[in-house]
Amino acid sequence: MKKTLDSKRWSEEDLDLMTLIEPLACVQHAYGRLPETLKVPTARVFGGGPIGSLHVIEIRRRFPGVRVEVIDPSPVRRALLSRVFPGLTVGADASGLAAVSLSVVATSDPAANLDAIRTTRAMGHVVHFSGLNHKTRGDLVSHEGIDIEALHRHEETRRLKNGTRLVGSSGYSEMDIERSILSLKERPEAYRVVQTAVVSDLDSRILVNTPSGNAAFHQEPVIETLLNDGDAYMHHLKVVFRVRAGSEGLQVSPARSASGELSGRVKPSPSPADLAPGYVRVQMLRFSICNTDRRVLQGTKSATVTEDLILGHEGVGMVIAIGPEADVVNRGLSLILPHYYETDDVLRASGIPYLSTDLKHLGVHISGCFTQVVDVPSSCIFAVDPVITAAARSRTAIVI
């Protein structure tokens, strides 16, 4: 049943879709980094995962008539993309391909960044969207003396000798979050295709594929399989986990084997402590896995991982308690923002906190949202209801 935007009651599918708010905000922010009048007849996306899929949707929306293709080395992912986007051109690598006017790098593979530059025409644009997989600086890449990871992280724009512009994109603003919420509400079916499976609760062993409804049964919790088995992860884009309201007692944390390798495991949560100053308590309703969560376990994120850390950084929940000294937060449906800041700095004060050198991450530096009840800094909470209520007041025709 359709409901107006200012409804305070959400269907299961509405809440599922809200796990895309943060990644879609990142994607849409990237196109704000390009010239407003840019015309794009041909585009290529490197990386056919959930982020690459969101880029395909945005490119088609922003540049009508564009011919877009995706490059992904995984035959499993290429077959999945062909089902999700009928008629989409999908290839295994960039060898022998014609140059395009816009390339987007939506994979953490360092080599893909160089392939994108090589196969973009002179005076074209390359968006370096994803951080590069690396354990040491020696794993990173550069082109014409330009450090690609630094360009991405600091949102630099650099011009090559042939006029091609390399554009870094790494964050988003509150305005991007609001834009993302409204995009999902206005065009839910366009984005829902990215969510290819649903799991009912954190420790469930049953995965339901969408839209077919076919169920797959696992020998361990589905979340463990997706975090630890790269092949299994590649069979899906976004998998949504529905958390039972009112439940608590489990979390997903790193576990270290005798050989020192990390894996994600479901384990009991300790009893909640008193809320720390500046923190709020959230009852999780939804979360989804991002490849970043897998990179934490693989050691390609710059952080020391402990076994009491709760993984995860993409989720939606209800604020149920507010600690002392926390910023004023509305209790209610809220998006979990994955970034927080231990101190203020000039960039945060200037309204571009995502470029701050003090930027920290949930599920990496402090505990994230792969649990049922979690305490997070109040700066990680974005209230969804006010945005939707304001939209309903100004747009009477919008429905979900």
Short mmCIF file of C-alpha atoms in Angstrom, two decimals:
data_model
loop_
_atom_site.label_atom_id
_atom_site.label_comp_id
_atom_site.label_asym_id
_atom_site.label_seq_id
_atom_site.Cartn_x
_atom_site.Cartn_y
_atom_site.Cartn_z
CA MET A 1 0.00 0.00 0.00
CA LYS A 2 1.29 3.46 -0.86
CA LYS A 3 1.58 6.08 1.86
CA THR A 4 2.28 9.80 1.81
CA LEU A 5 5.78 10.93 2.72
CA ASP A 6 4.84 12.37 6.10
CA SER A 7 3.61 9.01 7.41
CA LYS A 8 5.27 7.96 10.67
CA ARG A 9 4.74 4.30 9.92
CA TRP A 10 7.10 2.55 7.55
CA SER A 11 6.68 -0.61 5.56
CA GLU A 12 9.38 -3.28 5.56
CA GLU A 13 10.36 -2.21 2.04
CA ASP A 14 10.57 1.48 3.01
CA LEU A 15 13.05 0.68 5.77
CA ASP A 16 15.03 -1.62 3.48
CA LEU A 17 15.47 1.21 1.00
CA MET A 18 16.74 3.59 3.67
CA THR A 19 19.98 1.62 3.98
CA LEU A 20 20.87 3.13 0.59
CA ILE A 21 20.65 6.74 1.84
CA GLU A 22 24.31 7.07 2.82
CA PRO A 23 25.92 5.30 -0.18
CA LEU A 24 23.61 7.12 -2.60
CA ALA A 25 24.54 10.45 -0.99
CA CYS A 26 28.20 9.63 -1.67
CA VAL A 27 27.43 8.79 -5.29
CA GLN A 28 25.31 11.88 -5.93
CA HIS A 29 27.95 14.08 -4.29
CA ALA A 30 30.45 12.91 -6.90
CA TYR A 31 28.39 14.34 -9.76
CA GLY A 32 28.20 17.65 -7.95
CA ARG A 33 31.97 17.75 -8.39
CA LEU A 34 31.57 17.85 -12.19
CA PRO A 35 30.69 20.93 -14.29
CA GLU A 36 26.94 21.59 -14.22
CA THR A 37 26.78 21.94 -18.00
CA LEU A 38 28.81 18.80 -18.74
CA LYS A 39 27.50 16.66 -21.60
CA VAL A 40 28.33 12.95 -21.48
CA PRO A 41 27.63 10.83 -24.58
CA THR A 42 29.66 7.83 -23.35
CA ALA A 43 30.55 6.64 -19.87
CA ARG A 44 32.30 3.68 -18.27
CA VAL A 45 32.08 2.49 -14.67
CA PHE A 46 34.92 0.41 -13.27
CA GLY A 47 33.50 -1.91 -10.61
CA GLY A 48 30.17 -3.71 -10.86
CA GLY A 49 29.32 -3.87 -7.17
CA PRO A 50 26.52 -2.02 -5.37
CA ILE A 51 28.30 1.33 -5.63
CA GLY A 52 29.03 0.82 -9.31
CA SER A 53 25.36 -0.05 -9.80
CA LEU A 54 24.27 3.19 -8.11
CA HIS A 55 26.62 5.05 -10.44
CA VAL A 56 24.97 3.41 -13.45
CA ILE A 57 21.56 4.61 -12.23
CA GLU A 58 22.82 8.15 -11.60
CA ILE A 59 24.67 8.43 -14.91
CA ARG A 60 21.57 7.38 -16.82
CA ARG A 61 19.44 9.83 -14.86
CA ARG A 62 21.77 12.80 -15.23
CA PHE A 63 22.86 12.30 -18.83
CA PRO A 64 19.86 11.20 -20.94
CA GLY A 65 20.84 9.14 -23.96
CA VAL A 66 24.28 8.25 -22.57
CA ARG A 67 25.85 4.94 -23.59
CA VAL A 68 27.19 3.45 -20.36
CA GLU A 69 29.11 0.25 -19.76
CA VAL A 70 30.56 -1.47 -16.71
CA ILE A 71 33.91 -3.23 -16.32
CA ASP A 72 34.19 -5.97 -13.70
CA PRO A 73 36.61 -8.94 -13.70
CA SER A 74 34.15 -11.24 -11.91
CA PRO A 75 31.99 -13.36 -14.26
CA VAL A 76 29.53 -13.80 -11.40
CA ARG A 77 29.13 -10.04 -11.00
CA ARG A 78 28.86 -9.52 -14.75
CA ALA A 79 26.02 -12.05 -14.96
CA LEU A 80 24.30 -10.40 -11.98
CA LEU A 81 24.55 -6.95 -13.56
CA SER A 82 23.09 -8.25 -16.82
CA ARG A 83 20.05 -9.50 -14.89
CA VAL A 84 19.63 -6.31 -12.86
CA PHE A 85 20.18 -3.94 -15.80
CA PRO A 86 18.89 -5.62 -18.99
CA GLY A 87 20.73 -4.29 -22.05
CA LEU A 88 23.69 -2.92 -20.08
CA THR A 89 27.07 -3.48 -21.74
CA VAL A 90 29.33 -5.36 -19.33
CA GLY A 91 32.97 -6.31 -19.90
CA ALA A 92 35.75 -8.16 -18.07
CA ASP A 93 38.56 -5.63 -18.61
CA ALA A 94 39.41 -2.40 -20.39
CA SER A 95 41.74 -3.83 -23.02
CA GLY A 96 40.96 -2.76 -26.57
CA LEU A 97 38.05 -0.51 -25.58
CA ALA A 98 37.25 2.82 -27.21
CA ALA A 99 37.85 5.96 -25.15
CA VAL A 100 34.86 7.45 -23.33
CA SER A 101 34.10 10.96 -22.17
CA LEU A 102 33.47 10.03 -18.51
CA SER A 103 34.98 7.24 -16.42
CA VAL A 104 34.03 6.47 -12.83
CA VAL A 105 36.22 4.28 -10.63
CA ALA A 106 33.91 2.50 -8.19
CA THR A 107 36.35 -0.19 -7.12
CA SER A 108 39.23 -0.17 -4.64
CA ASP A 109 41.54 -1.91 -7.15
CA PRO A 110 44.51 0.45 -7.73
CA ALA A 111 45.04 -0.80 -11.31
CA ALA A 112 41.47 0.14 -12.27
CA ASN A 113 42.28 3.79 -11.62
CA LEU A 114 45.07 3.68 -14.20
CA ASP A 115 42.86 1.78 -16.66
CA ALA A 116 40.21 4.47 -16.29
CA ILE A 117 42.71 7.23 -17.08
CA ARG A 118 44.08 5.31 -20.06
CA THR A 119 40.64 4.72 -21.61
CA THR A 120 39.22 8.24 -21.13
CA ARG A 121 39.46 10.56 -24.10
CA ALA A 122 41.44 13.79 -24.06
CA MET A 123 39.53 16.61 -22.32
CA GLY A 124 37.31 14.01 -20.64
CA HIS A 125 36.72 13.41 -16.92
CA VAL A 126 37.71 10.60 -14.56
CA VAL A 127 35.99 10.40 -11.17
CA HIS A 128 38.16 8.62 -8.59
CA PHE A 129 35.38 7.60 -6.23
CA SER A 130 36.78 4.72 -4.19
CA GLY A 131 39.68 4.60 -1.78
CA LEU A 132 42.48 2.31 -2.90
CA ASN A 133 43.17 -1.08 -1.33
CA HIS A 134 46.58 -0.90 0.29
CA LYS A 135 48.52 -2.16 3.27
CA THR A 136 51.59 0.01 2.60
CA ARG A 137 52.21 3.16 0.56
CA GLY A 138 53.97 0.98 -1.96
CA ASP A 139 50.62 -0.53 -2.96
CA LEU A 140 49.29 2.84 -4.17
CA VAL A 141 49.47 4.24 -7.70
CA SER A 142 50.13 7.61 -9.31
CA HIS A 143 49.87 9.14 -12.78
CA GLU A 144 51.92 12.08 -14.07
CA GLY A 145 53.12 12.51 -10.50
CA ILE A 146 49.56 12.68 -9.10
CA ASP A 147 48.93 10.52 -6.02
CA ILE A 148 45.54 8.96 -6.82
CA GLU A 149 44.68 8.05 -3.22
CA ALA A 150 45.42 11.60 -2.04
CA LEU A 151 43.40 13.03 -4.95
CA HIS A 152 40.44 10.85 -3.90
CA ARG A 153 40.70 11.47 -0.18
CA HIS A 154 41.17 15.26 -0.38
CA GLU A 155 38.76 15.77 -3.30
CA GLU A 156 41.33 17.36 -5.54
CA THR A 157 40.85 18.12 -9.24
CA ARG A 158 43.94 17.82 -11.43
CA ARG A 159 44.41 18.36 -15.16
CA LEU A 160 46.56 15.97 -17.19
CA LYS A 161 48.77 16.96 -20.12
CA ASN A 162 46.06 15.91 -22.61
CA GLY A 163 43.43 18.02 -20.83
CA THR A 164 41.68 15.12 -19.07
CA ARG A 165 40.54 16.09 -15.59
CA LEU A 166 40.95 13.73 -12.65
CA VAL A 167 38.27 14.45 -10.05
CA GLY A 168 38.49 13.08 -6.53
CA SER A 169 35.32 12.40 -4.55
CA SER A 170 35.24 10.94 -1.06
CA GLY A 171 32.44 12.35 1.06
CA TYR A 172 29.08 14.09 1.26
CA SER A 173 27.31 16.93 3.05
CA GLU A 174 24.02 17.07 4.92
CA MET A 175 22.50 18.52 1.76
CA ASP A 176 23.63 15.41 -0.12
CA ILE A 177 21.94 13.24 2.52
CA GLU A 178 18.69 15.17 2.13
CA ARG A 179 18.91 14.91 -1.65
CA SER A 180 19.47 11.17 -1.37
CA ILE A 181 16.44 10.69 0.88
CA LEU A 182 14.20 12.52 -1.58
CA SER A 183 15.63 10.64 -4.57
CA LEU A 184 14.81 7.32 -2.91
CA LYS A 185 11.31 8.49 -2.10
CA GLU A 186 10.64 9.85 -5.57
CA ARG A 187 12.08 6.90 -7.53
CA PRO A 188 12.10 3.89 -5.19
CA GLU A 189 11.87 1.23 -7.89
CA ALA A 190 14.85 2.66 -9.78
CA TYR A 191 17.09 2.12 -6.75
CA ARG A 192 15.46 -0.94 -5.22
CA VAL A 193 17.03 -3.16 -7.91
CA VAL A 194 20.39 -2.72 -6.14
CA GLN A 195 19.05 -4.60 -3.10
CA THR A 196 19.21 -8.18 -4.33
CA ALA A 197 18.55 -10.11 -1.11
CA VAL A 198 17.01 -9.80 2.37
CA VAL A 199 17.95 -11.55 5.62
CA SER A 200 15.60 -11.55 8.63
CA ASP A 201 17.79 -10.76 11.62
CA LEU A 202 21.45 -10.72 12.42
CA ASP A 203 21.98 -14.41 13.10
CA SER A 204 19.61 -15.84 10.47
CA ARG A 205 20.84 -18.63 8.19
CA ILE A 206 18.23 -17.96 5.52
CA LEU A 207 18.78 -15.51 2.67
CA VAL A 208 15.83 -14.55 0.48
CA ASN A 209 16.68 -13.39 -3.03
CA THR A 210 14.71 -10.48 -4.47
CA PRO A 211 12.55 -10.10 -6.41
CA SER A 212 12.18 -13.87 -6.96
CA GLY A 213 11.58 -14.72 -3.29
CA ASN A 214 13.73 -17.84 -3.59
CA ALA A 215 15.36 -18.79 -0.29
CA ALA A 216 18.92 -20.02 0.20
CA PHE A 217 19.86 -21.88 3.39
CA HIS A 218 23.33 -21.48 4.93
CA GLN A 219 25.23 -23.63 7.41
CA GLU A 220 26.28 -20.54 9.38
CA PRO A 221 24.74 -17.09 9.87
CA VAL A 222 24.42 -15.44 6.46
CA ILE A 223 26.35 -12.40 7.63
CA GLU A 224 29.38 -14.55 8.43
CA THR A 225 29.28 -16.10 4.97
CA LEU A 226 29.09 -12.73 3.22
CA LEU A 227 31.88 -11.20 5.30
CA ASN A 228 34.28 -14.12 5.05
CA ASP A 229 33.58 -15.73 1.69
CA GLY A 230 34.48 -13.49 -1.23
CA ASP A 231 32.77 -15.74 -3.77
CA ALA A 232 29.49 -15.67 -1.83
CA TYR A 233 29.70 -11.89 -1.46
CA MET A 234 30.07 -11.47 -5.24
CA HIS A 235 26.72 -13.17 -5.91
CA HIS A 236 24.84 -10.15 -4.52
CA LEU A 237 24.79 -6.38 -4.69
CA LYS A 238 23.24 -5.04 -1.48
CA VAL A 239 21.95 -7.55 1.09
CA VAL A 240 19.62 -5.98 3.64
CA PHE A 241 19.46 -7.31 7.20
CA ARG A 242 16.19 -6.72 9.02
CA VAL A 243 16.72 -6.51 12.78
CA ARG A 244 13.89 -7.50 15.09
CA ALA A 245 12.72 -4.45 17.02
CA GLY A 246 13.22 -4.87 20.75
CA SER A 247 15.77 -7.65 20.41
CA GLU A 248 19.28 -7.41 21.78
CA GLY A 249 22.18 -9.58 22.77
CA LEU A 250 24.18 -10.23 19.58
CA GLN A 251 26.86 -8.43 17.59
CA VAL A 252 29.24 -9.14 14.70
CA SER A 253 32.91 -8.70 15.57
CA PRO A 254 36.32 -9.73 14.24
CA ALA A 255 37.66 -13.09 15.41
CA ARG A 256 41.34 -13.94 15.00
CA SER A 257 42.42 -17.45 14.04
CA ALA A 258 45.55 -19.19 15.30
CA SER A 259 47.30 -18.07 12.09
CA GLY A 260 46.37 -14.45 12.77
CA GLU A 261 43.71 -14.09 10.05
CA LEU A 262 40.53 -12.16 10.87
CA SER A 263 36.96 -13.22 10.12
CA GLY A 264 33.59 -11.75 11.05
CA ARG A 265 31.64 -13.76 13.65
CA VAL A 266 28.33 -13.42 15.48
CA LYS A 267 28.80 -13.41 19.23
CA PRO A 268 26.93 -12.33 22.38
CA SER A 269 26.96 -8.63 23.23
CA PRO A 270 27.93 -7.47 26.72
CA SER A 271 25.26 -5.84 28.84
CA PRO A 272 24.79 -2.15 27.92
CA ALA A 273 26.80 0.25 30.05
CA ASP A 274 25.73 3.76 30.99
CA LEU A 275 25.74 6.06 28.01
CA ALA A 276 29.02 7.92 27.66
CA PRO A 277 28.98 11.72 27.33
CA GLY A 278 28.14 12.78 23.80
CA TYR A 279 26.66 9.39 22.83
CA VAL A 280 23.15 8.16 21.98
CA ARG A 281 21.69 4.66 22.04
CA VAL A 282 20.11 3.27 18.87
CA GLN A 283 17.84 0.28 18.36
CA MET A 284 18.93 -0.96 14.93
CA LEU A 285 16.19 -1.73 12.40
CA ARG A 286 18.21 -2.30 9.23
CA PHE A 287 21.80 -2.57 8.12
CA SER A 288 23.66 -3.74 5.04
CA ILE A 289 27.16 -4.97 4.25
CA CYS A 290 29.63 -2.84 2.30
CA ASN A 291 32.93 -4.03 0.87
CA THR A 292 34.59 -1.66 3.34
CA ASP A 293 33.47 -4.05 6.11
CA ARG A 294 35.29 -6.86 4.34
CA ARG A 295 38.37 -4.68 3.85
CA VAL A 296 38.53 -4.11 7.61
CA LEU A 297 38.89 -7.86 8.09
CA GLN A 298 41.40 -8.12 5.24
CA GLY A 299 43.64 -5.48 6.83
CA THR A 300 43.43 -2.93 4.01
CA LYS A 301 41.90 -0.18 6.16
CA SER A 302 44.25 1.93 8.25
CA ALA A 303 43.18 0.91 11.73
CA THR A 304 44.11 -1.52 14.48
CA VAL A 305 41.20 -3.95 14.74
CA THR A 306 40.28 -5.50 18.09
CA GLU A 307 37.99 -8.45 18.75
CA ASP A 308 35.53 -6.38 20.80
CA LEU A 309 34.89 -4.01 17.87
CA ILE A 310 31.41 -4.17 16.33
CA LEU A 311 31.65 -4.10 12.54
CA GLY A 312 29.34 -2.23 10.17
CA HIS A 313 28.63 1.35 9.17
CA GLU A 314 25.48 1.42 6.97
CA GLY A 315 22.24 1.27 8.93
CA VAL A 316 18.97 2.79 10.08
CA GLY A 317 17.50 2.67 13.56
CA MET A 318 15.51 4.41 16.29
CA VAL A 319 17.18 6.63 18.87
CA ILE A 320 15.99 5.25 22.21
CA ALA A 321 18.22 7.09 24.71
CA ILE A 322 20.33 10.25 24.76
CA GLY A 323 23.44 10.52 26.90
CA PRO A 324 24.80 13.55 28.79
CA GLU A 325 26.39 16.32 26.72
CA ALA A 326 25.05 14.80 23.50
CA ASP A 327 24.00 17.21 20.78
CA VAL A 328 20.23 17.64 20.67
CA VAL A 329 18.88 14.62 18.79
CA ASN A 330 15.26 13.84 17.99
CA ARG A 331 14.20 10.43 19.13
CA GLY A 332 12.85 8.59 16.16
CA LEU A 333 13.87 7.10 12.85
CA SER A 334 17.48 8.00 12.15
CA LEU A 335 20.23 7.23 9.68
CA ILE A 336 23.56 6.09 11.07
CA LEU A 337 26.31 8.24 9.55
CA PRO A 338 29.61 6.33 9.40
CA HIS A 339 31.92 9.27 10.16
CA TYR A 340 32.68 11.03 13.41
CA TYR A 341 35.24 13.50 14.73
CA GLU A 342 37.11 13.41 18.01
CA THR A 343 38.00 17.10 17.85
CA ASP A 344 36.95 20.16 15.86
CA ASP A 345 39.18 21.49 13.11
CA VAL A 346 39.02 24.20 10.45
CA LEU A 347 37.52 21.95 7.77
CA ARG A 348 34.70 20.81 10.01
CA ALA A 349 34.00 24.40 11.06
CA SER A 350 33.99 25.37 7.37
CA GLY A 351 31.17 22.97 6.54
CA ILE A 352 33.26 20.30 4.78
CA PRO A 353 33.89 17.87 7.64
CA TYR A 354 34.27 14.89 5.28
CA LEU A 355 37.67 16.33 4.28
CA SER A 356 38.86 16.60 7.88
CA THR A 357 42.14 14.93 8.75
CA ASP A 358 40.47 13.95 12.04
CA LEU A 359 37.82 11.88 10.28
CA LYS A 360 37.12 8.52 11.96
CA HIS A 361 34.85 5.65 10.94
CA LEU A 362 32.24 3.53 12.68
CA GLY A 363 33.01 -0.15 12.36
CA VAL A 364 36.68 0.68 11.91
CA HIS A 365 37.89 2.94 14.72
CA ILE A 366 34.92 2.49 17.07
CA SER A 367 32.02 0.06 17.15
CA GLY A 368 29.48 0.19 14.33
CA CYS A 369 25.98 -1.05 13.60
CA PHE A 370 26.12 -4.85 13.03
CA THR A 371 24.21 -5.41 16.25
CA GLN A 372 20.75 -4.89 17.70
CA VAL A 373 21.42 -2.02 20.12
CA VAL A 374 24.45 0.23 19.74
CA ASP A 375 25.85 3.40 21.33
CA VAL A 376 27.27 5.90 18.83
CA PRO A 377 28.44 9.54 18.95
CA SER A 378 25.49 11.88 18.52
CA SER A 379 27.25 13.42 15.50
CA CYS A 380 26.65 10.09 13.71
CA ILE A 381 22.87 10.51 13.83
CA PHE A 382 20.84 12.08 11.03
CA ALA A 383 17.10 12.35 11.69
CA VAL A 384 15.14 11.12 8.66
CA ASP A 385 11.62 12.16 9.70
CA PRO A 386 12.11 15.97 9.48
CA VAL A 387 13.37 15.73 5.88
CA ILE A 388 10.43 13.62 4.77
CA THR A 389 7.92 15.74 6.67
CA ALA A 390 9.25 18.91 5.04
CA ALA A 391 9.06 17.25 1.62
CA ALA A 392 5.48 16.19 2.21
CA ARG A 393 4.50 19.77 3.08
CA SER A 394 6.03 21.18 -0.10
CA ARG A 395 5.20 18.35 -2.54
CA THR A 396 1.68 17.01 -2.32
CA ALA A 397 2.08 14.50 -5.16
CA ILE A 398 5.05 12.51 -3.90
CA VAL A 399 4.22 9.01 -2.70
CA ILE A 400 6.25 5.91 -1.83
#
